[in-house]
mmCIF file of C-alpha atoms and ligand atoms in Angstrom:
data_model
loop_
_atom_site.group_PDB
_atom_site.id
_atom_site.type_symbol
_atom_site.label_atom_id
_atom_site.label_comp_id
_atom_site.label_asym_id
_atom_site.label_seq_id
_atom_site.Cartn_x
_atom_site.Cartn_y
_atom_site.Cartn_z
ATOM 1 C CA MET A 1 95.386 135.070 84.697
ATOM 2 C CA THR A 2 98.559 136.872 86.014
ATOM 3 C CA ILE A 3 99.669 139.262 88.729
ATOM 4 C CA ASP A 4 98.985 142.764 87.514
ATOM 5 C CA LEU A 5 99.639 145.071 90.591
ATOM 6 C CA VAL A 6 101.690 144.782 93.751
ATOM 7 C CA ASP A 7 101.382 147.534 96.406
ATOM 8 C CA VAL A 8 103.025 147.801 99.799
ATOM 9 C CA SER A 9 101.213 149.805 102.467
ATOM 10 C CA ILE A 10 102.425 150.944 105.838
ATOM 11 C CA THR A 11 99.860 152.076 108.390
ATOM 12 C CA SER A 12 100.044 152.859 112.079
ATOM 13 C CA PRO A 13 96.600 152.655 113.748
ATOM 14 C CA GLY A 14 98.196 152.748 117.188
ATOM 15 C CA ARG A 15 101.077 150.432 116.056
ATOM 16 C CA ASN A 16 102.860 149.881 112.745
ATOM 17 C CA PHE A 17 101.731 147.331 110.149
ATOM 18 C CA VAL A 18 103.091 146.438 106.735
ATOM 19 C CA THR A 19 100.585 144.980 104.344
ATOM 20 C CA LEU A 20 101.117 143.712 100.820
ATOM 21 C CA LYS A 21 98.345 143.875 98.190
ATOM 22 C CA ILE A 22 98.425 141.726 95.103
ATOM 23 C CA THR A 23 95.855 142.327 92.385
ATOM 24 C CA THR A 24 95.401 139.942 89.498
ATOM 25 C CA SER A 25 94.612 140.791 85.886
ATOM 26 C CA ASP A 26 90.957 139.852 86.487
ATOM 27 C CA GLY A 27 90.776 142.105 89.558
ATOM 28 C CA ILE A 28 91.032 139.670 92.439
ATOM 29 C CA VAL A 29 92.916 141.089 95.497
ATOM 30 C CA GLY A 30 94.997 139.204 97.910
ATOM 31 C CA TRP A 31 96.393 140.453 101.218
ATOM 32 C CA GLY A 32 99.646 139.532 103.020
ATOM 33 C CA ASP A 33 101.075 140.632 106.365
ATOM 34 C CA ALA A 34 104.772 141.631 106.316
ATOM 35 C CA THR A 35 105.033 143.289 109.731
ATOM 36 C CA LEU A 36 108.401 142.955 111.503
ATOM 37 C CA ASN A 37 108.170 144.840 114.764
ATOM 38 C CA GLY A 38 110.598 147.726 114.939
ATOM 39 C CA ARG A 39 111.999 146.924 111.472
ATOM 40 C CA GLU A 40 108.981 147.526 109.300
ATOM 41 C CA LEU A 41 110.517 149.817 106.729
ATOM 42 C CA ALA A 42 113.262 147.164 105.914
ATOM 43 C CA VAL A 43 110.641 144.603 104.887
ATOM 44 C CA ALA A 44 108.614 147.226 103.027
ATOM 45 C CA ALA A 45 111.704 148.264 101.026
ATOM 46 C CA TYR A 46 112.645 144.571 100.412
ATOM 47 C CA LEU A 47 109.193 144.083 98.937
ATOM 48 C CA SER A 48 108.792 147.315 96.952
ATOM 49 C CA GLU A 49 112.376 147.587 95.755
ATOM 50 C CA HIS A 50 113.287 143.891 95.126
ATOM 51 C CA VAL A 51 110.174 141.763 94.873
ATOM 52 C CA ALA A 52 107.302 143.757 93.470
ATOM 53 C CA SER A 53 108.544 144.040 89.865
ATOM 54 C CA MET A 54 109.439 140.292 89.754
ATOM 55 C CA LEU A 55 105.916 139.365 90.512
ATOM 56 C CA ILE A 56 104.179 141.237 87.702
ATOM 57 C CA GLY A 57 103.121 138.924 85.000
ATOM 58 C CA ARG A 58 103.591 135.747 87.030
ATOM 59 C CA ASP A 59 100.775 133.125 87.214
ATOM 60 C CA GLU A 60 99.105 133.879 90.627
ATOM 61 C CA ASP A 61 98.221 130.155 91.007
ATOM 62 C CA ARG A 62 101.917 128.978 91.114
ATOM 63 C CA ILE A 63 102.298 129.498 94.787
ATOM 64 C CA GLU A 64 104.989 126.776 95.447
ATOM 65 C CA ASP A 65 106.957 128.029 92.467
ATOM 66 C CA THR A 66 106.727 131.610 93.550
ATOM 67 C CA TRP A 67 107.872 130.670 97.063
ATOM 68 C CA GLN A 68 110.929 128.787 95.643
ATOM 69 C CA TYR A 69 111.635 131.708 93.226
ATOM 70 C CA LEU A 70 111.774 134.114 96.119
ATOM 71 C CA TYR A 71 113.606 131.815 98.526
ATOM 72 C CA ARG A 72 116.228 130.230 96.253
ATOM 73 C CA GLY A 73 116.293 132.945 93.485
ATOM 74 C CA PRO A 74 118.209 135.729 95.291
ATOM 75 C CA TYR A 75 120.947 133.319 96.605
ATOM 76 C CA TRP A 76 120.749 134.950 100.082
ATOM 77 C CA ARG A 77 118.447 132.840 102.215
ATOM 78 C CA ARG A 78 116.438 133.166 105.443
ATOM 79 C CA GLY A 79 116.546 135.948 107.933
ATOM 80 C CA PRO A 80 113.448 137.760 109.356
ATOM 81 C CA VAL A 81 113.328 140.442 106.703
ATOM 82 C CA THR A 82 113.440 138.073 103.672
ATOM 83 C CA MET A 83 111.196 135.540 105.304
ATOM 84 C CA ALA A 84 108.551 138.157 106.270
ATOM 85 C CA ALA A 85 108.565 139.493 102.723
ATOM 86 C CA ILE A 86 108.175 135.981 101.264
ATOM 87 C CA ALA A 87 105.465 135.357 103.821
ATOM 88 C CA ALA A 88 103.489 138.330 102.662
ATOM 89 C CA VAL A 89 103.528 137.302 99.019
ATOM 90 C CA ASP A 90 102.614 133.657 100.025
ATOM 91 C CA MET A 91 99.533 134.862 102.095
ATOM 92 C CA ALA A 92 98.373 137.075 99.421
ATOM 93 C CA LEU A 93 98.539 134.291 96.785
ATOM 94 C CA TRP A 94 96.683 131.836 99.054
ATOM 95 C CA ASP A 95 94.090 134.568 99.764
ATOM 96 C CA ILE A 96 93.611 134.898 95.929
ATOM 97 C CA LYS A 97 93.507 131.158 95.328
ATOM 98 C CA ALA A 98 90.866 130.661 98.063
ATOM 99 C CA LYS A 99 88.771 133.612 96.806
ATOM 100 C CA LYS A 100 88.891 132.189 93.225
ATOM 101 C CA ALA A 101 87.738 128.786 94.612
ATOM 102 C CA GLY A 102 84.952 130.594 96.637
ATOM 103 C CA MET A 103 86.113 128.876 99.791
ATOM 104 C CA PRO A 104 87.558 129.900 103.146
ATOM 105 C CA LEU A 105 91.338 129.137 102.953
ATOM 106 C CA TYR A 106 91.155 126.246 105.507
ATOM 107 C CA GLN A 107 89.177 124.230 102.995
ATOM 108 C CA LEU A 108 92.114 124.279 100.616
ATOM 109 C CA LEU A 109 94.396 123.225 103.447
ATOM 110 C CA GLY A 110 92.368 119.906 103.937
ATOM 111 C CA GLY A 111 89.215 121.206 105.652
ATOM 112 C CA ALA A 112 88.451 121.666 109.309
ATOM 113 C CA SER A 113 89.917 119.195 111.848
ATOM 114 C CA ARG A 114 88.019 120.883 114.727
ATOM 115 C CA GLU A 115 85.094 123.200 115.335
ATOM 116 C CA GLY A 116 87.266 126.144 116.571
ATOM 117 C CA VAL A 117 90.695 126.792 117.832
ATOM 118 C CA ARG A 118 91.520 127.176 121.488
ATOM 119 C CA VAL A 119 93.212 130.497 122.159
ATOM 120 C CA TYR A 120 95.171 131.779 125.107
ATOM 121 C CA ALA A 121 94.983 135.425 126.433
ATOM 122 C CA HIS A 122 97.674 137.582 127.961
ATOM 123 C CA ALA A 123 97.033 138.139 131.693
ATOM 124 C CA SER A 124 99.385 140.313 133.531
ATOM 125 C CA GLY A 125 99.773 142.458 136.507
ATOM 126 C CA THR A 126 102.410 144.407 138.293
ATOM 127 C CA ASP A 127 101.564 142.470 141.489
ATOM 128 C CA TYR A 128 99.611 139.343 142.281
ATOM 129 C CA ALA A 129 96.292 141.193 142.971
ATOM 130 C CA ALA A 130 96.325 142.829 139.557
ATOM 131 C CA LEU A 131 97.329 139.535 137.870
ATOM 132 C CA GLN A 132 94.475 137.621 139.706
ATOM 133 C CA ASN A 133 92.100 140.256 138.615
ATOM 134 C CA ALA A 134 93.194 139.978 134.939
ATOM 135 C CA ILE A 135 92.815 136.182 134.977
ATOM 136 C CA THR A 136 89.373 136.425 136.458
ATOM 137 C CA GLY A 137 88.401 138.942 133.849
ATOM 138 C CA TYR A 138 89.594 136.605 131.100
ATOM 139 C CA GLN A 139 87.705 133.647 132.566
ATOM 140 C CA GLU A 140 84.544 135.796 132.546
ATOM 141 C CA LEU A 141 85.093 136.385 128.892
ATOM 142 C CA GLY A 142 85.175 132.619 128.361
ATOM 143 C CA TYR A 143 88.962 131.970 127.974
ATOM 144 C CA THR A 144 90.243 128.663 129.230
ATOM 145 C CA ALA A 145 93.887 129.383 128.809
ATOM 146 C CA VAL A 146 95.983 132.404 129.997
ATOM 147 C CA ARG A 147 99.540 133.343 129.612
ATOM 148 C CA VAL A 148 100.649 134.797 133.008
ATOM 149 C CA GLN A 149 103.359 137.508 133.401
ATOM 150 C CA THR A 150 103.880 139.565 136.586
ATOM 151 C CA GLY A 151 106.112 142.200 137.981
ATOM 152 C CA VAL A 152 109.222 141.039 139.847
ATOM 153 C CA PRO A 153 110.262 142.693 143.172
ATOM 154 C CA GLY A 154 113.184 144.978 142.680
ATOM 155 C CA LEU A 155 112.573 145.535 138.959
ATOM 156 C CA GLY A 156 110.460 148.220 137.243
ATOM 157 C CA GLN A 157 108.586 147.744 133.917
ATOM 158 C CA ILE A 158 109.319 144.353 132.581
ATOM 159 C CA TYR A 159 108.379 142.243 129.511
ATOM 160 C CA GLY A 160 104.903 141.203 129.307
ATOM 161 C CA VAL A 161 103.437 143.191 132.201
ATOM 162 C CA SER A 162 100.955 145.952 131.664
ATOM 163 C CA SER A 163 101.563 148.936 133.867
ATOM 164 C CA SER A 164 98.061 150.288 133.636
ATOM 165 C CA GLY A 165 96.786 148.643 136.805
ATOM 166 C CA PRO A 166 94.193 146.134 137.794
ATOM 167 C CA GLY A 167 91.330 145.369 135.432
ATOM 168 C CA VAL A 168 93.012 146.603 132.241
ATOM 169 C CA ARG A 169 93.359 143.603 130.022
ATOM 170 C CA TYR A 170 94.171 144.366 126.345
ATOM 171 C CA ASP A 171 96.609 147.209 126.682
ATOM 172 C CA TYR A 172 100.084 145.846 126.707
ATOM 173 C CA GLU A 173 102.144 146.962 123.729
ATOM 174 C CA PRO A 174 105.854 146.336 123.912
ATOM 175 C CA ALA A 175 106.869 148.492 120.932
ATOM 176 C CA LYS A 176 107.221 152.052 122.273
ATOM 177 C CA ARG A 177 107.044 155.211 120.294
ATOM 178 C CA SER A 178 110.122 156.611 121.886
ATOM 179 C CA GLY A 179 111.670 158.586 119.022
ATOM 180 C CA ASP A 180 114.931 157.445 117.456
ATOM 181 C CA ARG A 181 116.085 155.025 120.203
ATOM 182 C CA PRO A 182 114.400 152.215 122.021
ATOM 183 C CA SER A 183 113.421 152.553 125.622
ATOM 184 C CA GLU A 184 115.353 150.586 128.234
ATOM 185 C CA GLU A 185 114.224 148.077 130.943
ATOM 186 C CA THR A 186 116.137 146.401 133.668
ATOM 187 C CA TRP A 187 116.375 142.684 134.607
ATOM 188 C CA ASP A 188 117.644 140.329 137.269
ATOM 189 C CA THR A 189 117.221 136.594 136.652
ATOM 190 C CA ARG A 190 117.846 135.747 140.295
ATOM 191 C CA ASN A 191 114.971 137.832 141.510
ATOM 192 C CA TYR A 192 112.737 136.413 138.728
ATOM 193 C CA LEU A 193 113.623 132.767 139.632
ATOM 194 C CA SER A 194 112.856 133.311 143.341
ATOM 195 C CA HIS A 195 109.605 135.139 142.715
ATOM 196 C CA MET A 196 107.874 133.259 139.869
ATOM 197 C CA PRO A 197 107.274 129.704 141.347
ATOM 198 C CA GLY A 198 105.279 131.226 144.213
ATOM 199 C CA VAL A 199 103.082 133.041 141.681
ATOM 200 C CA PHE A 200 102.236 129.850 139.914
ATOM 201 C CA ALA A 201 101.466 128.164 143.307
ATOM 202 C CA ARG A 202 98.955 130.968 144.207
ATOM 203 C CA ILE A 203 97.323 130.703 140.789
ATOM 204 C CA ARG A 204 96.724 126.987 141.210
ATOM 205 C CA GLU A 205 95.397 127.631 144.740
ATOM 206 C CA ASP A 206 93.021 130.339 143.544
ATOM 207 C CA PHE A 207 91.935 128.973 140.164
ATOM 208 C CA GLY A 208 92.170 125.257 140.430
ATOM 209 C CA THR A 209 93.469 122.623 138.058
ATOM 210 C CA ASP A 210 91.325 123.242 134.977
ATOM 211 C CA LEU A 211 92.852 126.527 133.806
ATOM 212 C CA ARG A 212 95.633 126.204 131.291
ATOM 213 C CA ILE A 213 98.542 128.299 132.415
ATOM 214 C CA LEU A 214 101.255 129.471 130.082
ATOM 215 C CA HIS A 215 104.375 131.546 130.814
ATOM 216 C CA ASP A 216 107.036 133.361 128.629
ATOM 217 C CA GLY A 217 110.625 133.447 129.847
ATOM 218 C CA HIS A 218 111.453 135.702 126.827
ATOM 219 C CA HIS A 219 114.872 134.257 126.296
ATOM 220 C CA ARG A 220 116.324 135.464 129.572
ATOM 221 C CA MET A 221 117.612 132.344 131.313
ATOM 222 C CA SER A 222 120.841 130.440 130.812
ATOM 223 C CA PRO A 223 120.479 126.689 130.165
ATOM 224 C CA ILE A 224 121.125 125.743 133.680
ATOM 225 C CA GLU A 225 118.846 128.446 135.086
ATOM 226 C CA ALA A 226 116.089 127.286 132.765
ATOM 227 C CA ALA A 227 116.636 123.648 133.760
ATOM 228 C CA ARG A 228 116.218 124.564 137.425
ATOM 229 C CA PHE A 229 113.180 126.662 136.811
ATOM 230 C CA ALA A 230 111.409 124.214 134.473
ATOM 231 C CA LYS A 231 111.986 121.495 137.235
ATOM 232 C CA GLU A 232 110.831 123.628 140.096
ATOM 233 C CA ILE A 233 107.561 124.510 138.495
ATOM 234 C CA GLU A 234 106.550 121.058 137.479
ATOM 235 C CA PRO A 235 103.949 120.766 140.317
ATOM 236 C CA TYR A 236 101.919 123.755 138.778
ATOM 237 C CA ASP A 237 101.292 121.848 135.550
ATOM 238 C CA LEU A 238 102.058 124.557 133.029
ATOM 239 C CA PHE A 239 100.667 124.206 129.533
ATOM 240 C CA TRP A 240 104.139 125.399 128.426
ATOM 241 C CA LEU A 241 107.110 127.315 129.350
ATOM 242 C CA GLU A 242 108.008 129.551 126.395
ATOM 243 C CA ASP A 243 111.422 130.747 125.180
ATOM 244 C CA CYS A 244 113.255 129.831 128.394
ATOM 245 C CA THR A 245 116.677 130.330 126.766
ATOM 246 C CA PRO A 246 117.933 132.419 123.896
ATOM 247 C CA GLY A 247 116.672 131.065 120.552
ATOM 248 C CA GLU A 248 119.918 130.675 118.573
ATOM 249 C CA ASP A 249 121.320 127.722 120.439
ATOM 250 C CA GLN A 250 119.066 124.697 119.811
ATOM 251 C CA THR A 251 121.225 122.436 121.843
ATOM 252 C CA ALA A 252 120.614 124.581 125.086
ATOM 253 C CA LEU A 253 117.279 122.876 125.419
ATOM 254 C CA ARG A 254 118.892 119.442 125.771
ATOM 255 C CA LEU A 255 119.904 120.502 129.297
ATOM 256 C CA VAL A 256 116.409 121.719 130.149
ATOM 257 C CA ARG A 257 114.849 118.576 128.772
ATOM 258 C CA GLN A 258 117.130 116.318 130.782
ATOM 259 C CA HIS A 259 115.996 117.879 134.075
ATOM 260 C CA SER A 260 112.314 118.606 133.583
ATOM 261 C CA THR A 261 108.964 117.468 132.161
ATOM 262 C CA THR A 262 107.454 120.926 131.978
ATOM 263 C CA PRO A 263 106.373 121.271 128.231
ATOM 264 C CA LEU A 264 108.629 123.661 126.241
ATOM 265 C CA ALA A 265 107.662 126.056 123.419
ATOM 266 C CA ILE A 266 110.087 128.150 121.322
ATOM 267 C CA GLY A 267 110.334 129.807 117.989
ATOM 268 C CA GLU A 268 108.805 133.389 117.682
ATOM 269 C CA VAL A 269 112.200 134.667 116.638
ATOM 270 C CA PHE A 270 112.829 131.813 114.206
ATOM 271 C CA ASN A 271 112.264 132.168 110.522
ATOM 272 C CA SER A 272 112.687 128.776 108.853
ATOM 273 C CA VAL A 273 112.281 125.008 109.455
ATOM 274 C CA PHE A 274 116.015 124.832 109.767
ATOM 275 C CA ASP A 275 115.982 126.752 113.029
ATOM 276 C CA TYR A 276 113.995 123.729 114.411
ATOM 277 C CA GLN A 277 115.863 120.881 112.973
ATOM 278 C CA THR A 278 117.607 119.692 116.145
ATOM 279 C CA LEU A 279 114.668 120.747 118.382
ATOM 280 C CA ILE A 280 112.272 118.630 116.397
ATOM 281 C CA THR A 281 114.364 115.629 115.539
ATOM 282 C CA GLU A 282 115.586 115.322 119.091
ATOM 283 C CA ARG A 283 112.100 116.026 120.638
ATOM 284 C CA LEU A 284 113.424 118.947 122.626
ATOM 285 C CA ILE A 285 110.292 120.981 122.415
ATOM 286 C CA ASP A 286 106.488 120.295 122.584
ATOM 287 C CA TYR A 287 105.220 123.398 120.638
ATOM 288 C CA VAL A 288 106.374 125.273 117.625
ATOM 289 C CA ARG A 289 105.919 129.009 118.283
ATOM 290 C CA SER A 290 106.704 130.576 114.894
ATOM 291 C CA ALA A 291 104.555 133.301 113.324
ATOM 292 C CA VAL A 292 103.141 132.625 109.812
ATOM 293 C CA THR A 293 104.297 136.136 109.102
ATOM 294 C CA HIS A 294 107.898 135.628 110.007
ATOM 295 C CA THR A 295 108.397 132.141 108.772
ATOM 296 C CA GLY A 296 107.746 132.328 105.003
ATOM 297 C CA GLY A 297 103.895 132.225 105.099
ATOM 298 C CA ILE A 298 101.355 129.421 104.874
ATOM 299 C CA THR A 299 103.305 127.265 102.414
ATOM 300 C CA ALA A 300 106.423 127.098 104.759
ATOM 301 C CA MET A 301 104.435 127.012 108.042
ATOM 302 C CA LYS A 302 102.380 123.981 106.797
ATOM 303 C CA LYS A 303 105.560 122.114 105.925
ATOM 304 C CA LEU A 304 107.165 122.948 109.317
ATOM 305 C CA LEU A 305 103.978 121.843 111.288
ATOM 306 C CA ASP A 306 103.863 118.567 109.217
ATOM 307 C CA PHE A 307 107.548 117.892 110.053
ATOM 308 C CA ALA A 308 106.805 118.626 113.723
ATOM 309 C CA ALA A 309 103.738 116.286 113.525
ATOM 310 C CA ILE A 310 105.970 113.261 112.772
ATOM 311 C CA TYR A 311 107.660 113.797 116.172
ATOM 312 C CA GLY A 312 104.424 114.368 118.097
ATOM 313 C CA ILE A 313 105.122 118.131 118.423
ATOM 314 C CA LYS A 314 102.171 120.606 118.166
ATOM 315 C CA SER A 315 101.502 124.053 116.980
ATOM 316 C CA GLY A 316 101.408 127.177 119.135
ATOM 317 C CA ILE A 317 101.406 129.828 116.470
ATOM 318 C CA HIS A 318 102.675 133.347 117.496
ATOM 319 C CA GLY A 319 99.826 135.844 117.654
ATOM 320 C CA PRO A 320 100.744 139.082 119.460
ATOM 321 C CA THR A 321 99.448 142.485 118.340
ATOM 322 C CA ASP A 322 102.486 142.907 116.016
ATOM 323 C CA ILE A 323 100.997 140.221 113.803
ATOM 324 C CA SER A 324 98.439 142.062 111.707
ATOM 325 C CA PRO A 325 94.881 140.751 111.460
ATOM 326 C CA VAL A 326 95.902 139.355 107.994
ATOM 327 C CA GLY A 327 98.660 137.267 109.568
ATOM 328 C CA MET A 328 96.262 136.215 112.396
ATOM 329 C CA ALA A 329 93.715 134.995 109.835
ATOM 330 C CA ALA A 330 96.462 132.967 108.150
ATOM 331 C CA ALA A 331 97.339 131.374 111.465
ATOM 332 C CA LEU A 332 93.709 130.634 112.130
ATOM 333 C CA HIS A 333 93.091 128.842 108.846
ATOM 334 C CA LEU A 334 96.127 126.698 109.486
ATOM 335 C CA ASP A 335 95.134 125.990 113.075
ATOM 336 C CA LEU A 336 91.667 124.809 111.979
ATOM 337 C CA ALA A 337 93.005 122.552 109.304
ATOM 338 C CA ILE A 338 96.136 120.766 110.737
ATOM 339 C CA HIS A 339 95.937 117.647 112.789
ATOM 340 C CA ASN A 340 98.704 118.575 115.299
ATOM 341 C CA PHE A 341 97.126 121.894 116.626
ATOM 342 C CA GLY A 342 98.083 122.795 120.102
ATOM 343 C CA ILE A 343 96.830 126.296 120.917
ATOM 344 C CA GLN A 344 96.732 129.747 119.332
ATOM 345 C CA GLU A 345 98.058 132.925 120.922
ATOM 346 C CA TYR A 346 95.442 135.688 120.789
ATOM 347 C CA MET A 347 96.078 139.273 121.721
ATOM 348 C CA PRO A 348 93.081 141.140 120.280
ATOM 349 C CA HIS A 349 93.908 144.338 118.289
ATOM 350 C CA ASN A 350 92.720 147.685 119.399
ATOM 351 C CA ALA A 351 89.615 149.372 117.949
ATOM 352 C CA GLN A 352 91.681 151.669 115.602
ATOM 353 C CA THR A 353 93.381 148.675 114.015
ATOM 354 C CA LEU A 354 90.106 146.857 113.505
ATOM 355 C CA GLU A 355 88.776 149.966 111.688
ATOM 356 C CA VAL A 356 91.715 149.636 109.239
ATOM 357 C CA PHE A 357 91.489 145.866 108.950
ATOM 358 C CA GLN A 358 88.021 144.470 108.479
ATOM 359 C CA THR A 359 88.065 140.987 110.001
ATOM 360 C CA SER A 360 85.551 138.259 109.942
ATOM 361 C CA PHE A 361 87.059 135.832 112.498
ATOM 362 C CA THR A 362 84.807 135.185 115.480
ATOM 363 C CA PHE A 363 85.490 134.487 119.186
ATOM 364 C CA ASP A 364 83.233 132.294 121.353
ATOM 365 C CA GLN A 365 83.927 130.849 124.753
ATOM 366 C CA GLY A 366 87.671 130.785 124.483
ATOM 367 C CA PHE A 367 87.716 129.483 120.832
ATOM 368 C CA LEU A 368 88.339 131.416 117.569
ATOM 369 C CA HIS A 369 86.915 130.438 114.183
ATOM 370 C CA PRO A 370 88.742 131.944 111.061
ATOM 371 C CA SER A 371 85.406 132.657 109.161
ATOM 372 C CA GLU A 372 83.503 131.129 106.337
ATOM 373 C CA GLN A 373 84.229 133.970 103.840
ATOM 374 C CA PRO A 374 86.254 133.100 100.765
ATOM 375 C CA GLY A 375 89.955 133.679 101.212
ATOM 376 C CA LEU A 376 91.588 134.683 104.408
ATOM 377 C CA GLY A 377 88.437 136.654 105.417
ATOM 378 C CA VAL A 378 90.343 140.038 106.171
ATOM 379 C CA GLU A 379 90.308 143.176 103.962
ATOM 380 C CA LEU A 380 92.339 146.354 104.376
ATOM 381 C CA ASP A 381 90.401 149.580 104.157
ATOM 382 C CA GLU A 382 93.005 151.546 102.249
ATOM 383 C CA ASP A 383 91.444 154.954 102.898
ATOM 384 C CA ALA A 384 91.340 154.222 106.673
ATOM 385 C CA ALA A 385 94.916 152.896 106.566
ATOM 386 C CA ALA A 386 96.154 156.011 104.694
ATOM 387 C CA ALA A 387 95.056 158.190 107.686
ATOM 388 C CA HIS A 388 97.521 156.650 110.041
ATOM 389 C CA GLU A 389 101.150 157.602 109.113
ATOM 390 C CA TYR A 390 104.051 155.353 109.990
ATOM 391 C CA THR A 391 105.502 156.296 113.349
ATOM 392 C CA LYS A 392 108.869 154.975 114.515
ATOM 393 C CA ALA A 393 108.490 152.543 117.396
ATOM 394 C CA TYR A 394 110.935 150.120 118.878
ATOM 395 C CA LEU A 395 111.009 147.114 121.232
ATOM 396 C CA PRO A 396 112.796 147.956 124.470
ATOM 397 C CA VAL A 397 116.466 147.124 125.176
ATOM 398 C CA ASN A 398 117.072 145.148 128.405
ATOM 399 C CA ARG A 399 119.999 145.626 130.869
ATOM 400 C CA LEU A 400 120.992 143.867 133.982
ATOM 401 C CA LEU A 401 120.986 145.857 137.120
ATOM 402 C CA ASP A 402 124.793 146.566 136.646
ATOM 403 C CA GLY A 403 124.164 147.939 133.156
ATOM 404 C CA THR A 404 125.115 144.871 131.078
ATOM 405 C CA ILE A 405 122.993 144.441 127.997
ATOM 406 C CA HIS A 406 120.769 141.253 128.318
ATOM 407 C CA ASP A 407 118.297 139.464 126.095
ATOM 408 C CA TRP A 408 114.955 141.348 126.004
HETATM 409 O O1 LIG B 501 107.553 141.780 118.641
HETATM 410 C C1 LIG B 501 107.839 141.002 119.786
HETATM 411 C C2 LIG B 501 106.633 140.360 120.407
HETATM 412 O O2 LIG B 501 105.889 139.834 119.416
HETATM 413 C C3 LIG B 501 106.932 139.490 121.424
HETATM 414 O O3 LIG B 501 107.691 140.025 122.516
HETATM 415 C C4 LIG B 501 105.666 138.862 121.933
HETATM 416 O O4 LIG B 501 106.944 137.204 123.213
HETATM 417 C C5 LIG B 501 105.851 137.621 122.691
HETATM 418 C C6 LIG B 501 104.706 136.696 122.710
HETATM 419 O O5 LIG B 501 104.887 135.525 123.147
HETATM 420 O O6 LIG B 501 103.583 137.064 122.238
HETATM 421 MG MG1 LIG B 502 106.839 135.077 123.511
#
């Protein structure tokens, strides 16, 4: 059989998603996620203008060959737009292959290595009381791991902190519908560094030692600031400190590693195994944070995680709301199958999104299971999707208090 139809859909049920649909000549449909937050139309155009027609007539079973064709074929390699486009094709072809086999995708990846995948939730609060309330709420829902982000004195709205007040848990969405330009936030690393260790100390006092605590530095520290911070928070036993320095410079983490045993995670802005080469071979990280959606799909992510496994490095696949339920399902099938699974990020999608994407993954006591349905286990309701028009939305820009642009 061959690929007969390739369609790209853009829908915005509260936030934007780009989804690829591949239909085979015998009518089997596969779905792929191509969402790149704030640059959705670039990936959609890459797929519809440059990829779709090349796929027509190809054998849908030749996943590795199609991956290499799209990666090596155009000469220009890597980059988030290209790799998100390749990821969508790859996911859709794996979805088709597993549907044809009548098996959930994880079976084709080697079968289950565990009963479910431990997920972490996003707990945040503008102050400690709100954060404490959010953590308690997640524990009541069964979560055993939480990422904690909190407001910093002297700063307004900052990354990762819901401004909706205590008790509200699932409502943080960094991409803002602010017209033609991104909104702006302010930042001061000195205030952050003096505030954050005390927050971890209080969490340990209030919640004990069992709770897994994660934290995201969102690329804002210099190597020496990150080294000092990672060392200072060692007593609070973080599961990981994420993205402590900007992602481009792999060697920056050498300095952090020399000074601290706090586990490190990085990679949500990476898009290929080559972004990790130094980090993995020098054992500078403990967790790989790439998204299946931004790193070339299941084929590429499996190779990346197998490479990491050789060095004792585990997975921590990116799973914020800007990864669609299709991309999330792809992550869950990999999580269940690989040996070196660490943890999975889980920011549940809102009700509108879940009307558009019909999911079958299940949550129980802090663990997700990808589903026993053949394929990825997620279907797009195209009529529901068509009702939500693309709406421009951008991630914020970050400035230091003196106006200098800083990493967001
Ligand atoms: O699109 C950007 C978000 O996915 C990112 O800011 C979320 O840092 C993030 C995380 O760890 O989920
Ligand atoms: Mg992050």
